[in-house]
Short mmCIF file of C-alpha atoms and ligand atoms in Angstrom, two decimals:
data_model
loop_
_atom_site.label_atom_id
_atom_site.label_comp_id
_atom_site.label_asym_id
_atom_site.label_seq_id
_atom_site.Cartn_x
_atom_site.Cartn_y
_atom_site.Cartn_z
CA UNK A 707 25.97 16.78 4.61
CA UNK A 708 22.87 16.22 6.93
CA UNK A 709 22.41 13.66 9.17
CA UNK A 710 18.60 12.38 9.43
CA UNK A 711 17.50 9.49 12.27
CA UNK A 712 13.87 8.51 11.76
CA UNK A 713 11.34 5.23 12.54
CA UNK A 714 10.93 4.16 8.67
CA UNK A 715 8.92 0.95 7.22
CA UNK A 716 11.12 -0.93 4.82
CA UNK A 717 9.34 -1.08 1.24
CA UNK A 718 12.33 -2.36 -0.97
CA UNK A 719 15.40 -3.77 -0.40
CA UNK A 720 17.64 -5.02 -3.97
CA UNK A 721 21.05 -5.67 -4.38
CA UNK A 722 23.30 -3.09 -5.95
CA UNK A 723 26.82 -3.98 -7.45
CA UNK A 724 28.00 -7.29 -5.67
CA UNK A 725 28.80 -5.67 -2.15
CA UNK A 726 25.93 -2.80 -1.55
CA UNK A 727 22.27 -2.85 -1.37
CA UNK A 728 19.60 0.04 -2.59
CA UNK A 729 16.99 0.43 0.54
CA UNK A 730 13.55 2.31 -0.62
CA UNK A 731 11.95 3.24 2.88
CA UNK A 732 8.89 5.55 4.18
CA UNK A 733 9.39 7.70 6.93
CA UNK A 734 6.77 10.02 8.73
CA UNK A 735 8.40 13.23 8.08
CA UNK A 736 10.41 12.71 4.58
CA UNK A 737 8.43 10.51 2.70
CA UNK A 738 9.88 8.38 0.70
CA UNK A 739 13.87 7.58 0.66
CA UNK A 740 15.84 5.76 -1.47
CA UNK A 741 19.41 5.17 0.13
CA UNK A 742 22.22 3.02 -0.75
CA UNK A 743 23.71 0.94 2.61
CA UNK A 744 26.99 0.37 1.38
CA UNK A 745 28.99 -3.03 1.98
CA UNK A 746 25.48 -4.44 3.26
CA UNK A 747 26.23 -7.68 1.05
CA UNK A 748 29.37 -8.63 2.16
CA UNK A 749 29.53 -11.08 4.73
CA UNK A 750 30.20 -9.35 8.44
CA UNK A 751 28.53 -6.31 7.54
CA UNK A 752 26.74 -4.24 10.46
CA UNK A 753 23.37 -4.58 8.21
CA UNK A 754 23.37 -8.52 8.40
CA UNK A 755 19.69 -9.12 9.26
CA UNK A 756 18.41 -5.73 9.37
CA UNK A 757 17.46 -5.15 5.94
CA UNK A 758 13.91 -7.17 5.77
CA UNK A 759 11.41 -5.53 3.13
CA UNK A 760 8.26 -4.81 5.42
CA UNK A 761 9.94 -4.62 8.71
CA UNK A 762 10.05 -0.87 10.60
CA UNK A 763 13.24 -0.13 11.73
CA UNK A 764 15.41 3.00 12.97
CA UNK A 765 17.30 4.07 10.03
CA UNK A 766 20.33 6.68 10.29
CA UNK A 767 21.60 8.16 6.81
CA UNK A 768 23.21 11.01 5.39
CA UNK A 769 21.82 13.37 2.81
CA UNK A 770 23.48 15.65 0.33
CA UNK A 771 21.59 18.29 -1.09
CA UNK A 772 21.05 17.72 -4.77
CA UNK A 773 21.67 13.91 -4.25
CA UNK A 774 18.47 11.52 -5.20
CA UNK A 775 20.69 8.60 -3.31
CA UNK A 776 21.20 8.89 0.62
CA UNK A 777 23.56 6.98 2.32
CA UNK A 778 22.36 4.65 4.68
CA UNK A 779 24.68 4.30 7.89
CA UNK A 780 22.79 2.11 10.47
CA UNK A 781 19.45 0.36 10.32
CA UNK A 782 17.92 -1.29 13.81
CA UNK A 783 15.26 -3.63 13.16
CA UNK A 784 12.24 -2.63 15.90
CA UNK A 785 9.56 -5.31 14.32
CA UNK A 786 10.69 -8.00 11.74
CA UNK A 787 7.98 -8.94 9.14
CA UNK A 788 9.09 -12.46 8.38
CA UNK A 789 6.06 -13.94 9.94
CA UNK A 790 4.45 -12.47 7.36
CA UNK A 791 6.26 -13.92 4.66
CA UNK A 792 6.71 -17.15 5.67
CA UNK A 793 4.32 -18.45 2.69
CA UNK A 794 3.86 -17.64 -0.59
CA UNK A 795 0.07 -15.75 0.03
CA UNK A 796 1.96 -13.49 2.37
CA UNK A 797 5.09 -12.65 0.20
CA UNK A 798 2.59 -11.50 -2.61
CA UNK A 799 0.38 -9.43 -0.27
CA UNK A 800 3.49 -7.81 1.62
CA UNK A 801 4.65 -6.62 -1.86
CA UNK A 802 1.55 -5.67 -3.18
CA UNK A 803 1.46 -3.16 0.44
CA UNK A 804 4.64 -1.74 -0.53
CA UNK A 805 4.05 -1.33 -3.97
CA UNK A 806 1.28 0.98 -3.13
CA UNK A 807 3.63 3.01 -0.87
CA UNK A 808 6.35 2.93 -4.08
CA UNK A 809 3.59 4.32 -6.08
CA UNK A 810 1.39 6.58 -3.99
CA UNK A 811 4.27 8.00 -1.29
CA UNK A 812 6.22 11.01 -2.58
CA UNK A 813 9.91 12.38 -1.68
CA UNK A 814 10.26 14.69 0.71
CA UNK A 815 6.48 15.09 1.64
CA UNK A 816 5.15 14.24 5.13
CA UNK A 817 3.49 11.03 4.75
CA UNK A 818 2.48 10.55 8.50
CA UNK A 819 -1.30 9.03 7.22
CA UNK A 820 0.28 6.74 4.86
CA UNK A 821 2.99 5.71 7.55
CA UNK A 822 0.25 4.89 9.97
CA UNK A 823 -1.68 3.01 7.29
CA UNK A 824 0.73 0.71 6.34
CA UNK A 825 2.77 0.36 9.95
CA UNK A 826 -1.12 -0.43 11.08
CA UNK A 827 -2.12 -2.99 8.66
CA UNK A 828 1.39 -4.49 8.83
CA UNK A 829 0.75 -4.61 12.61
CA UNK A 830 -2.80 -6.04 12.15
CA UNK A 831 -1.44 -8.99 9.70
CA UNK A 832 1.56 -9.75 12.19
CA UNK A 833 -1.12 -10.61 15.17
CA UNK A 834 -3.01 -12.52 12.91
CA UNK A 835 -5.71 -10.76 11.44
CA UNK A 836 -7.53 -11.72 8.52
CA UNK A 837 -5.50 -11.09 4.98
CA UNK A 838 -8.28 -10.52 2.99
CA UNK A 839 -10.09 -8.20 4.87
CA UNK A 840 -6.56 -6.55 5.41
CA UNK A 841 -5.81 -6.17 2.40
CA UNK A 842 -9.66 -4.72 1.03
CA UNK A 843 -9.33 -1.95 4.31
CA UNK A 844 -5.94 -1.00 2.86
CA UNK A 845 -6.82 -0.76 -0.48
CA UNK A 846 -9.79 1.58 0.38
CA UNK A 847 -7.90 3.41 2.51
CA UNK A 848 -4.99 3.69 0.17
CA UNK A 849 -7.45 5.52 -2.59
CA UNK A 850 -9.11 7.71 0.59
CA UNK A 851 -5.72 8.86 1.36
CA UNK A 852 -4.61 9.60 -2.35
CA UNK A 853 -7.98 11.15 -2.68
CA UNK A 854 -9.84 8.84 -5.30
CA UNK A 855 -12.07 6.76 -3.02
CA UNK A 856 -15.38 6.74 -5.03
CA UNK A 857 -17.84 7.74 -2.42
CA UNK A 858 -20.67 5.57 -1.35
CA UNK A 859 -23.15 7.75 0.31
CA UNK A 860 -24.62 9.65 -2.84
CA UNK A 861 -25.11 9.67 -6.89
CA UNK A 862 -23.00 12.77 -7.30
CA UNK A 863 -25.06 13.30 -10.86
CA UNK A 864 -28.67 13.32 -9.49
CA UNK A 865 -27.73 13.49 -5.54
CA UNK A 866 -30.09 10.53 -4.59
CA UNK A 867 -28.33 8.51 -2.05
CA UNK A 868 -27.04 4.98 -3.07
CA UNK A 869 -28.99 2.95 -0.42
CA UNK A 870 -29.70 -0.21 -2.86
CA UNK A 871 -26.39 -0.41 -5.04
CA UNK A 872 -24.80 1.39 -7.22
CA UNK A 873 -22.88 1.24 -10.69
CA UNK A 874 -18.99 2.15 -11.33
CA UNK A 875 -18.93 2.73 -15.12
CA UNK A 876 -16.37 1.38 -17.31
CA UNK A 877 -14.59 4.89 -17.93
CA UNK A 878 -15.18 6.43 -14.58
CA UNK A 879 -13.90 6.73 -10.97
CA UNK A 880 -17.21 7.40 -9.14
CA UNK A 881 -20.36 5.62 -7.88
CA UNK A 882 -23.49 6.47 -9.70
CA UNK A 883 -26.68 5.34 -9.31
CA UNK A 884 -28.34 2.82 -11.70
CA UNK A 885 -30.34 5.62 -13.62
CA UNK A 886 -27.67 7.64 -13.72
CA UNK A 887 -25.27 5.48 -14.69
CA UNK A 888 -27.85 3.89 -17.39
CA UNK A 889 -28.58 7.52 -18.58
CA UNK A 890 -24.87 7.80 -19.68
CA UNK A 891 -25.28 5.92 -22.98
CA UNK A 892 -22.80 4.91 -25.55
CA UNK A 893 -19.28 4.13 -23.64
CA UNK A 894 -20.06 5.61 -20.75
CA UNK A 895 -23.08 3.74 -20.48
CA UNK A 896 -23.59 0.59 -17.53
CA UNK A 897 -22.85 -1.91 -20.25
CA UNK A 898 -19.13 -3.07 -18.68
CA UNK A 899 -19.79 -0.87 -15.23
CA UNK A 900 -19.16 -2.54 -12.62
CA UNK A 901 -22.44 -3.24 -10.29
CA UNK A 902 -21.94 -2.34 -6.77
CA UNK A 903 -24.16 -3.92 -3.85
CA UNK A 904 -25.73 -2.65 -1.09
CA UNK A 905 -23.17 -5.02 0.98
CA UNK A 906 -20.51 -3.41 -0.24
CA UNK A 907 -21.61 0.13 -0.31
CA UNK A 908 -22.23 -0.56 3.80
CA UNK A 909 -19.06 -2.13 3.99
CA UNK A 910 -17.32 1.01 1.99
CA UNK A 911 -19.20 3.16 4.39
CA UNK A 912 -17.67 1.95 7.76
CA UNK A 913 -14.41 1.62 6.61
CA UNK A 914 -13.77 5.49 7.25
CA UNK A 915 -15.04 4.86 11.02
CA UNK A 916 -13.62 1.44 11.83
CA UNK A 917 -9.86 0.15 12.96
CA UNK A 918 -8.39 -2.70 10.99
CA UNK A 919 -9.47 -5.51 14.09
CA UNK A 920 -13.31 -3.81 14.04
CA UNK A 921 -13.14 -4.78 10.25
CA UNK A 922 -11.71 -8.13 11.01
CA UNK A 923 -14.15 -8.68 13.76
CA UNK A 924 -17.31 -8.13 11.62
CA UNK A 925 -15.76 -9.49 8.24
CA UNK A 926 -18.03 -9.30 5.45
CA UNK A 927 -19.09 -12.02 2.92
CA UNK A 928 -16.65 -13.25 0.34
CA UNK A 929 -18.69 -11.99 -2.39
CA UNK A 930 -18.70 -8.53 -1.02
CA UNK A 931 -14.81 -8.73 -0.32
CA UNK A 932 -13.90 -9.27 -4.25
CA UNK A 933 -16.53 -6.48 -5.39
CA UNK A 934 -14.37 -4.25 -3.12
CA UNK A 935 -11.19 -5.59 -4.44
CA UNK A 936 -12.29 -5.28 -8.04
CA UNK A 937 -13.87 -1.74 -7.42
CA UNK A 938 -10.53 -0.42 -5.80
CA UNK A 939 -8.31 -1.93 -8.37
CA UNK A 940 -10.80 -0.39 -11.19
CA UNK A 941 -10.61 2.82 -9.56
CA UNK A 942 -6.43 2.27 -9.17
CA UNK A 943 -6.30 1.52 -12.86
CA UNK A 944 -7.95 4.38 -14.21
CA UNK A 945 -5.87 6.36 -11.76
CA UNK A 946 -2.60 5.25 -12.53
CA UNK A 947 -3.60 4.41 -16.12
CA UNK A 948 -1.54 0.98 -15.53
CA UNK A 949 -1.95 -2.04 -12.99
CA UNK A 950 0.50 -2.44 -10.15
CA UNK A 951 3.09 -4.98 -10.91
CA UNK A 952 2.19 -6.92 -7.42
CA UNK A 953 -1.38 -7.30 -8.38
CA UNK A 954 -0.84 -8.57 -11.53
CA UNK A 955 1.13 -11.43 -10.39
CA UNK A 956 -0.96 -11.92 -7.44
CA UNK A 957 -3.69 -12.68 -10.04
CA UNK A 958 -1.76 -14.66 -12.06
CA UNK A 959 -0.85 -16.60 -9.26
CA UNK A 960 -4.49 -17.28 -8.06
CA UNK A 961 -5.51 -18.37 -11.42
CA UNK A 962 -2.87 -21.02 -11.40
CA UNK A 963 -4.30 -22.22 -8.27
ZN1 ZN B 1159 -27.78 9.33 -10.25
#
């Protein structure tokens, strides 16, 4: 048994039996961890009030070799997230951010950049950053860190600069210039591809240089944000071969509003 202690972001908290909870948390050095917080559902538990999804906390846990579940012995809240979860939209956004980490972060693997992305996004949201811009910024960076961000500078087929616009082919992960997208023909052709405007390309280029507060200050038009969202969703789906459950819920909720 080895004792560990680290700053963590809580990704998921689920009931286990009638006394315990399973907590999935993200650490910088040891990646994603799943652990049991024994007795955390009991009335006078030492975990009372500490196990909040998306909170930042100092977590202490025991690890036993060969065991997937660790044993969590202490959780000390450093930054609660309940302000983000005061309304439905915030709750959905929070689970959407956490879902990405549950999907993309690995166990036992340094996750410094993923940790920083989620940590800084939550920090900005708790300070009142625009939620739409924050979600789009987060999606773009998530794809960058996963190595699947579609390059917004030049067409990978002909090398021409993507200045006036680009196309994401229906079964592609990279942005092409209009003539290469047209030339693909058949199923790879432009027919069902996603047209990306110059404004969206500019946003995608800026994202690498700007912090989220900077991006919020110069918030792009709503139409640009929708394009970014659709582009990221398509690339992500293509990579994962399925949709994130939390994103389906967001879309269903939007449709009923
Ligand atoms: Zn081209």
